[in-house]
Amino acid sequence: MHETSARRWESAEALTAETRRFVAATEAMMASTAYHLSEDVENLRLKAIIHELPDFLYVKDRDSRFVFANAVTASNLGFRSVEEITGKRDFDLFDFEVARRHFDIEQQIMASGEARIDMEEAVVLPGSPRPVCRLTSKIPLRNGSGEIVGLIGVSRDITERKLQEDLHREQAKLLEMIARNEPLPMILEALVLMIEAQLIGIDGSVLLLDSEGTRLYHGAAPNLPGGYSRLIDGVTIGPKVGSCGTAAWRGQTVIVEDVMSDPLWEDFRALVAPFGFRSCWSTPIATSENNVLGTFALYSREVRRPTEHEMKLVALATHIAGIAIERKRVDDRIHFMAHHDDLTGLPNRAFLKERLANILNQARRNNRKVTVAYIDLDNFKDVNDGRGHAAGDEVLKEIATRMANSVRASDMVVRLGGDEFLVVLVHQSSHDAGISRRLRELQKAINRPMRGESGDIAITASIGVAAFPVDGATAEELLANADSAMYRAKQLGRNTLQHHDGAGTSVGMPLGEHEELHLAITGDQLFLEYQPQVDVVTGRITGIEALVRWNHPAKGRVPPINFIPLAEETGLIVPLGLWVLNEACRQARAWQDTGVAPLTIAVNVSAKQFADPDFASHVAEALERHGLQSHWLELEVTESVVMQDAERALAMMASLRALGVRLSIDDFGSGYSSLAALKTFPFDRLKMDRSLVEALPGDMTAVAIVSAVISLAQTLKLSVLAEGVETDAQMDFLRHARCEEAQGYRFSRPVSPEEILRLLQTQLR
């Protein structure tokens, strides 16, 4: 490196005599050049013309100091006048690594005498929010003697050109991804990233409209906070649902300059505030027939409208997104048609072949049972011959619907062909009672008379059953043995069920879980435990939740997760829930009679209870029977309970509120939670699910979600209780976030009535 490269000059006065001669020569050249200009501009000096150029033009000496720079160079480098830049080096303007790179290149040019033409450089200019891409040429400058005394630099801003090149390149990649049928989430994420790369301070989001056209679900949002994306996932569209929900509802672009003041965001301000977004512009993604598929939105942390350039990018994004989504729907439809029966819509043999092997592998890993039931409709030929094939088709469709409605979501119903079906029952425990009960219910569903144009049609079925792993280790073995058992059922007179056991004997029907649970409800095997709810600030008990338990005479204590789902499936949840309601009211009154201060007793309500038209009457009777004032009873319902039939739920809640009973929304934040439910239904309290609380306070996403939920609830004048609190750190966070109440092992496990009384009496001391 030249010795001069290490020298630091203190001011422009220190320029070498050679350089001063160079400047004088340059000015003389400018003066002489002016002679050749046209008459209209002959009085303009070349120097003035240079200052009007939009490109960088500058001269440096041998030590890479600026000797001359035009106005645009000085301005972009942060100087108010061209004189201020004289004598400066890149080390005075850029970070060391960038300046060192420029310096080394310039020294090589002056040492070798070879110019560098059209070099691409990425430079962060003062005050620029993003790197500027420049196309630069640097040429050695010689004096009259041919000696190199410096260099001339010319630099043009090609940032916009590069952005356009990047945009076209990414567009091509996206179209390739669509052509290769890559997963839709990957395509949509690449699309959002492509648009974000063109903009500054903007986050993008794609939401997809569900098949019913009522809710928006997450499509892609790679740089939106995860907590915010989860909160809006599943939002119901409507005329006043932020930017995206409204855009999908209207089928038109919605521009919101300020989410904190726009009425479209009135119900969602508390949700968005913790994340700092101030404006949101959403455009529908639509088919060529203008059917809405979803929305593409841009978020900014500034209060402003989008620019014309930004809206052009949004138009491009929605066009590509529409192509990708429509392609995915077409592929899904083709796949569905290839794997499902045209008449009934049930999976076909091809689908069964793909799925059953995977189901058995999973069952093998988890040591679970899988049962297959081979079903053949009895005398179905008589229906076709006597009533016509159209009637036969209607029977097949009705039977398919009945079977599909009789199994769980994790099970599978397959049409094998003709009047033959297969039912696969998965994720079972090792005992058989539940399997037997479910098979009996399936057979009853098939046997119900069916209304036809010329009278009722009686349908029965012969069913053969085989279970993994005892009746077969592979799908082929199971199907063969179930088929064999079905033919045995035909031989024994039809309308019966046979289990494969090598001899063809009837399946055993032991006392089912249904009967056991019925005995538990009527036979004094159930009991309640109670978990305190405490004030987050004072730690004092403010309420108690009643939790049902089963003391089985043979199996001992049965966890609720093992019998509540069974109660819901069989309808026993209604008498069970009525027992819990009465016992909780009785116990609450008994505590009051001991002299302790009255506390709210919380009771969970199931969907079937809530759908019972007489439920409000049952509540009133329980309160009157046990002498408990209504405002000391709180009924907890999950969102799924009230959303099944919103109109009926509102009527029931109005009846309960008329009694003076408190209502709370339970398990808020577990899976899908609708913000609309909080405003639509007259709840008094919101109970945050333990899944939100357990990650506190270390998980920043959980912190953002919980803070938003608390803020939103308080805006809607709902009290907030956090479930599953186990640590002091969680408690401290909730106190700081202004959550009113908490419940969990941090305070107490569910305990007996006597232990609750002891806790209350201790609190009085």
Coordinates of C-alpha atoms in Angstrom, one line a residue, residues 63-413:
D63 CA -4.9 10.2 -1.1
S64 CA -8.6 9.5 -2.0
R65 CA -9.7 12.9 -0.6
F66 CA -12.5 14.8 -2.4
V67 CA -11.1 17.6 -4.4
F68 CA -14.4 18.4 -6.2
A69 CA -18.0 17.0 -6.0
N70 CA -21.1 18.1 -7.8
A71 CA -24.2 19.2 -5.8
V72 CA -26.0 15.8 -5.8
T73 CA -22.9 14.1 -4.4
A74 CA -22.5 16.5 -1.6
S75 CA -26.2 16.5 -0.7
N76 CA -26.6 12.8 -0.6
L77 CA -23.5 12.4 1.5
G78 CA -25.0 14.8 4.1
F79 CA -23.3 18.1 3.3
R80 CA -25.1 21.4 2.8
S81 CA -22.7 22.7 0.2
V82 CA -20.1 21.4 -2.1
E83 CA -17.3 23.2 -0.3
E84 CA -17.9 21.2 2.9
I85 CA -17.0 17.9 1.2
T86 CA -13.6 19.2 0.0
G87 CA -10.8 17.4 1.8
K88 CA -13.0 14.6 3.2
R89 CA -12.3 10.9 2.7
D90 CA -14.7 8.0 2.7
F91 CA -13.4 7.1 6.2
D92 CA -15.1 10.4 7.4
L93 CA -18.4 9.4 5.8
F94 CA -18.9 5.6 6.0
D95 CA -18.2 2.8 8.4
F96 CA -14.6 1.5 8.4
E97 CA -15.2 -1.6 6.3
V98 CA -17.1 0.2 3.5
A99 CA -14.6 3.0 3.5
R100 CA -11.6 0.6 3.5
R101 CA -13.1 -1.3 0.5
H102 CA -13.5 2.0 -1.5
F103 CA -10.1 3.1 -0.5
D104 CA -8.4 -0.1 -1.6
I105 CA -10.1 -0.1 -5.0
E106 CA -9.2 3.6 -5.7
Q107 CA -5.6 3.0 -4.7
Q108 CA -5.4 0.0 -7.1
I109 CA -6.8 2.2 -9.9
M110 CA -4.3 5.0 -9.4
A111 CA -1.4 2.5 -8.9
S112 CA -2.3 0.5 -12.1
G113 CA -3.7 3.3 -14.2
E114 CA -6.6 1.0 -15.2
A115 CA -10.1 2.2 -14.9
R116 CA -12.9 0.3 -13.2
I117 CA -16.2 0.6 -15.2
D118 CA -19.7 -0.1 -14.0
M119 CA -19.0 -1.5 -10.6
E120 CA -22.2 -2.3 -8.6
E121 CA -22.0 -1.0 -5.0
A122 CA -24.5 -1.2 -2.1
V123 CA -24.0 1.9 0.1
V124 CA -25.9 3.1 3.1
L125 CA -26.2 6.9 2.7
P126 CA -26.8 9.2 5.6
G127 CA -30.5 9.3 6.4
S128 CA -31.3 6.5 4.0
P129 CA -33.5 3.7 5.5
R130 CA -32.1 1.1 3.2
P131 CA -28.9 0.5 1.2
V132 CA -28.6 2.3 -2.1
C133 CA -27.4 0.4 -5.1
R134 CA -25.1 2.4 -7.4
L135 CA -23.4 1.7 -10.7
T136 CA -20.0 3.3 -10.4
S137 CA -17.1 4.0 -12.8
K138 CA -13.7 5.3 -11.6
I139 CA -11.1 6.5 -14.0
P140 CA -7.5 7.5 -13.2
L141 CA -6.9 11.3 -13.7
R142 CA -3.6 12.4 -15.3
N143 CA -1.8 15.8 -15.5
G144 CA -0.2 17.3 -18.5
S145 CA 2.8 15.2 -18.0
G146 CA 0.8 12.0 -18.0
E147 CA 1.3 11.4 -14.2
I148 CA -1.7 10.1 -12.3
V149 CA -2.8 12.8 -9.8
G150 CA -6.1 11.4 -8.7
L151 CA -9.3 9.9 -10.2
I152 CA -12.7 10.8 -11.5
G153 CA -15.8 9.0 -10.2
V154 CA -19.2 8.8 -11.8
S155 CA -22.0 7.0 -9.9
R156 CA -25.6 6.4 -10.8
D157 CA -28.4 5.3 -8.4
I158 CA -29.8 2.0 -9.8
T159 CA -31.8 1.0 -6.7
E160 CA -35.1 1.2 -8.4
R161 CA -33.8 -0.8 -11.3
K162 CA -32.4 -3.5 -9.0
L163 CA -35.7 -3.6 -7.1
Q164 CA -37.6 -4.1 -10.4
E165 CA -35.1 -6.8 -11.4
D166 CA -35.5 -8.5 -8.0
L167 CA -39.3 -8.3 -8.4
H168 CA -39.3 -9.8 -11.8
R169 CA -36.9 -12.6 -10.7
E170 CA -39.0 -13.4 -7.6
Q171 CA -42.2 -13.3 -9.7
A172 CA -40.7 -15.9 -12.0
K173 CA -39.7 -18.1 -9.0
L174 CA -43.3 -17.8 -7.6
L175 CA -44.8 -18.9 -10.9
E176 CA -42.3 -21.8 -11.0
M177 CA -43.4 -22.8 -7.4
I178 CA -47.1 -22.7 -8.5
A179 CA -46.3 -24.8 -11.6
R180 CA -44.4 -27.3 -9.5
N181 CA -47.4 -27.5 -7.2
E182 CA -45.4 -26.7 -4.1
P183 CA -47.3 -26.3 -0.8
L184 CA -49.6 -23.2 -0.7
P185 CA -48.2 -21.9 2.6
M186 CA -44.7 -21.9 1.1
I187 CA -45.9 -20.0 -2.0
L188 CA -47.8 -17.4 0.0
E189 CA -44.9 -16.8 2.4
A190 CA -42.6 -16.3 -0.6
L191 CA -45.1 -13.9 -2.0
V192 CA -45.3 -11.8 1.1
L193 CA -41.5 -11.7 1.4
M194 CA -41.3 -10.6 -2.2
I195 CA -43.6 -7.6 -1.6
E196 CA -41.9 -6.7 1.8
A197 CA -38.5 -6.6 0.1
Q198 CA -39.8 -3.8 -2.2
L199 CA -41.0 -1.7 0.7
I200 CA -39.7 -0.1 3.9
G201 CA -41.2 -0.5 7.3
I202 CA -44.1 -2.7 6.0
D203 CA -45.3 -6.1 7.1
G204 CA -47.5 -8.2 4.9
S205 CA -50.2 -10.8 5.6
V206 CA -52.4 -13.2 3.7
L207 CA -55.6 -14.5 5.2
L208 CA -57.6 -17.3 3.5
L209 CA -61.4 -17.4 3.5
D210 CA -62.9 -20.7 4.6
S211 CA -65.1 -22.9 2.4
E212 CA -68.3 -21.5 4.1
G213 CA -67.2 -17.9 3.3
T214 CA -67.5 -16.8 6.9
R215 CA -64.1 -16.8 8.6
L216 CA -60.5 -15.8 7.7
Y217 CA -57.7 -18.1 8.6
H218 CA -53.9 -17.7 8.6
G219 CA -52.3 -18.1 5.2
A220 CA -48.9 -16.4 5.5
A221 CA -47.4 -13.6 7.6
P222 CA -43.7 -14.3 8.0
N223 CA -42.8 -11.0 9.7
L224 CA -46.0 -10.2 11.6
P225 CA -45.7 -11.0 15.4
G226 CA -46.9 -14.6 15.9
G227 CA -49.1 -13.5 18.8
Y228 CA -51.0 -11.1 16.6
S229 CA -51.4 -13.7 13.8
R230 CA -52.8 -16.2 16.3
L231 CA -55.3 -13.7 17.7
I232 CA -56.8 -12.8 14.4
D233 CA -56.8 -16.4 13.1
G234 CA -60.4 -17.5 12.5
V235 CA -61.9 -14.0 12.7
T236 CA -65.5 -13.8 11.4
I237 CA -65.8 -11.4 8.4
G238 CA -68.3 -8.6 8.6
P239 CA -69.1 -4.9 7.9
K240 CA -67.0 -3.7 10.8
V241 CA -64.2 -6.2 11.3
G242 CA -61.0 -4.3 10.9
S243 CA -59.4 -4.0 7.5
C244 CA -59.3 -7.6 6.4
G245 CA -62.6 -8.8 7.8
T246 CA -64.3 -5.8 6.2
A247 CA -62.5 -6.1 2.8
A248 CA -63.5 -9.8 2.6
W249 CA -67.1 -8.8 3.5
R250 CA -67.3 -6.0 1.0
G251 CA -65.2 -7.6 -1.7
Q252 CA -63.4 -4.2 -2.0
T253 CA -60.1 -2.7 -0.9
V254 CA -60.3 -1.2 2.6
I255 CA -57.7 1.6 3.4
V256 CA -57.4 2.4 7.1
E257 CA -55.0 5.2 7.8
D258 CA -55.2 5.0 11.6
V259 CA -56.5 1.9 13.3
M260 CA -56.7 3.8 16.6
S261 CA -59.4 6.1 15.3
D262 CA -61.1 4.4 12.4
P263 CA -64.5 2.9 13.4
L264 CA -63.8 -0.3 11.4
W265 CA -61.2 -1.2 14.1
E266 CA -63.3 -0.2 17.1
D267 CA -63.6 -3.8 18.4
F268 CA -60.0 -4.6 17.7
R269 CA -58.0 -1.7 19.0
A270 CA -57.1 -3.3 22.3
L271 CA -55.9 -6.3 20.3
V272 CA -53.6 -4.5 17.9
A273 CA -52.3 -1.8 20.3
P274 CA -49.6 -3.9 22.0
F275 CA -48.0 -4.7 18.6
G276 CA -47.6 -1.0 17.5
F277 CA -49.4 -1.1 14.1
R278 CA -51.1 2.2 13.1
S279 CA -52.4 1.7 9.6
C280 CA -53.6 -1.4 7.7
W281 CA -54.6 -1.6 4.0
S282 CA -56.4 -4.8 2.9
T283 CA -57.4 -5.9 -0.6
P284 CA -59.5 -9.0 -1.4
I285 CA -57.9 -11.9 -3.2
A286 CA -60.5 -13.0 -5.7
T287 CA -61.2 -15.4 -8.5
S288 CA -61.7 -14.3 -12.1
E289 CA -65.5 -14.4 -11.3
N290 CA -64.8 -12.0 -8.3
N291 CA -65.4 -14.7 -5.7
V292 CA -63.4 -13.8 -2.6
L293 CA -60.7 -16.3 -1.7
G294 CA -59.0 -14.3 1.1
T295 CA -57.2 -11.0 1.7
F296 CA -53.8 -9.5 1.2
A297 CA -52.9 -6.8 3.8
L298 CA -50.0 -4.4 4.4
Y299 CA -49.4 -3.1 8.0
S300 CA -47.4 0.1 8.8
R301 CA -46.4 1.5 12.2
E302 CA -47.0 5.0 10.8
V303 CA -50.4 6.8 10.4
R304 CA -50.6 7.2 6.6
R305 CA -52.2 6.1 3.4
P306 CA -50.5 3.8 0.9
T307 CA -48.6 5.2 -2.0
E308 CA -49.5 4.5 -5.6
H309 CA -46.4 2.3 -5.9
E310 CA -47.5 0.3 -2.8
M311 CA -51.0 -0.3 -4.2
K312 CA -49.5 -1.5 -7.5
L313 CA -47.5 -4.0 -5.6
V314 CA -50.7 -5.1 -3.7
A315 CA -52.5 -5.6 -7.0
L316 CA -49.6 -7.7 -8.2
A317 CA -49.7 -9.8 -5.0
T318 CA -53.4 -10.4 -5.0
H319 CA -53.2 -11.5 -8.7
I320 CA -50.5 -14.1 -8.0
A321 CA -52.1 -15.2 -4.7
G322 CA -55.4 -15.7 -6.6
I323 CA -53.6 -17.9 -9.1
A324 CA -51.9 -20.0 -6.4
I325 CA -55.1 -20.4 -4.3
E326 CA -57.2 -21.4 -7.2
R327 CA -54.6 -23.9 -8.4
K328 CA -54.5 -25.4 -4.9
R329 CA -58.3 -25.7 -4.9
V330 CA -58.4 -27.3 -8.3
D331 CA -55.7 -29.8 -7.2
D332 CA -57.5 -30.5 -4.0
R333 CA -60.7 -31.1 -5.9
I334 CA -58.9 -33.5 -8.3
H335 CA -57.4 -35.3 -5.4
F336 CA -60.7 -35.5 -3.6
M337 CA -62.4 -36.9 -6.7
A338 CA -59.7 -39.5 -7.1
H339 CA -60.0 -40.6 -3.5
H340 CA -63.7 -40.3 -2.8
D341 CA -66.9 -41.9 -3.9
D342 CA -69.0 -39.7 -6.3
L343 CA -72.4 -40.7 -4.9
T344 CA -71.8 -40.5 -1.1
G345 CA -68.7 -38.3 -0.9
L346 CA -67.1 -40.9 1.4
P347 CA -63.5 -41.9 1.0
N348 CA -63.0 -44.8 -1.5
R349 CA -60.7 -47.9 -1.6
A350 CA -57.8 -45.8 -2.9
F351 CA -58.0 -43.5 0.1
L352 CA -58.4 -46.4 2.4
K353 CA -55.2 -48.0 1.0
E354 CA -53.2 -44.8 1.7
R355 CA -54.6 -44.1 5.1
L356 CA -55.0 -47.5 6.8
A357 CA -51.4 -48.5 6.7
N358 CA -50.5 -45.1 8.4
I359 CA -53.2 -45.6 11.0
L360 CA -51.9 -49.0 11.9
N361 CA -48.3 -47.8 12.1
Q362 CA -49.3 -45.0 14.5
A363 CA -51.3 -47.5 16.6
R364 CA -48.3 -49.8 16.7
R365 CA -46.1 -47.0 18.0
N366 CA -48.6 -45.9 20.6
N367 CA -49.7 -49.4 21.7
R368 CA -53.3 -48.6 20.7
K369 CA -56.2 -50.6 19.2
V370 CA -57.7 -50.1 15.8
T371 CA -61.0 -51.8 15.0
V372 CA -62.4 -52.2 11.4
A373 CA -66.1 -53.0 10.8
Y374 CA -67.0 -54.5 7.4
I375 CA -70.6 -53.5 6.7
D376 CA -72.9 -55.0 4.0
L377 CA -76.5 -53.8 3.7
D378 CA -79.0 -56.7 3.8
N379 CA -81.2 -57.3 0.8
F380 CA -80.3 -54.0 -0.8
K381 CA -81.0 -55.5 -4.2
D382 CA -84.7 -55.6 -3.2
V383 CA -84.6 -51.8 -2.9
N384 CA -83.1 -51.3 -6.3
D385 CA -85.5 -53.8 -7.9
G386 CA -88.6 -52.7 -6.1
R387 CA -88.2 -48.9 -5.9
G388 CA -85.7 -48.1 -8.6
H389 CA -82.0 -47.2 -8.7
A390 CA -82.7 -43.6 -7.9
A391 CA -84.3 -44.6 -4.6
G392 CA -81.4 -47.0 -4.0
D393 CA -78.9 -44.1 -4.5
E394 CA -80.8 -42.0 -2.0
V395 CA -80.7 -44.9 0.5
L396 CA -76.9 -45.2 0.1
K397 CA -76.4 -41.5 0.6
E398 CA -78.6 -41.5 3.7
I399 CA -76.8 -44.5 5.2
A400 CA -73.4 -42.9 4.4
T401 CA -74.5 -39.7 6.3
R402 CA -75.7 -41.7 9.3
M403 CA -72.5 -43.6 9.6
A404 CA -70.4 -40.5 9.2
N405 CA -72.4 -38.8 11.9
S406 CA -72.0 -41.8 14.2
V407 CA -68.2 -41.8 14.4
R408 CA -65.6 -39.5 15.8
A409 CA -63.6 -37.1 13.7
S410 CA -60.6 -39.4 14.1
D411 CA -62.5 -42.4 12.7
M412 CA -63.0 -43.1 9.0
V413 CA -66.0 -44.3 7.0

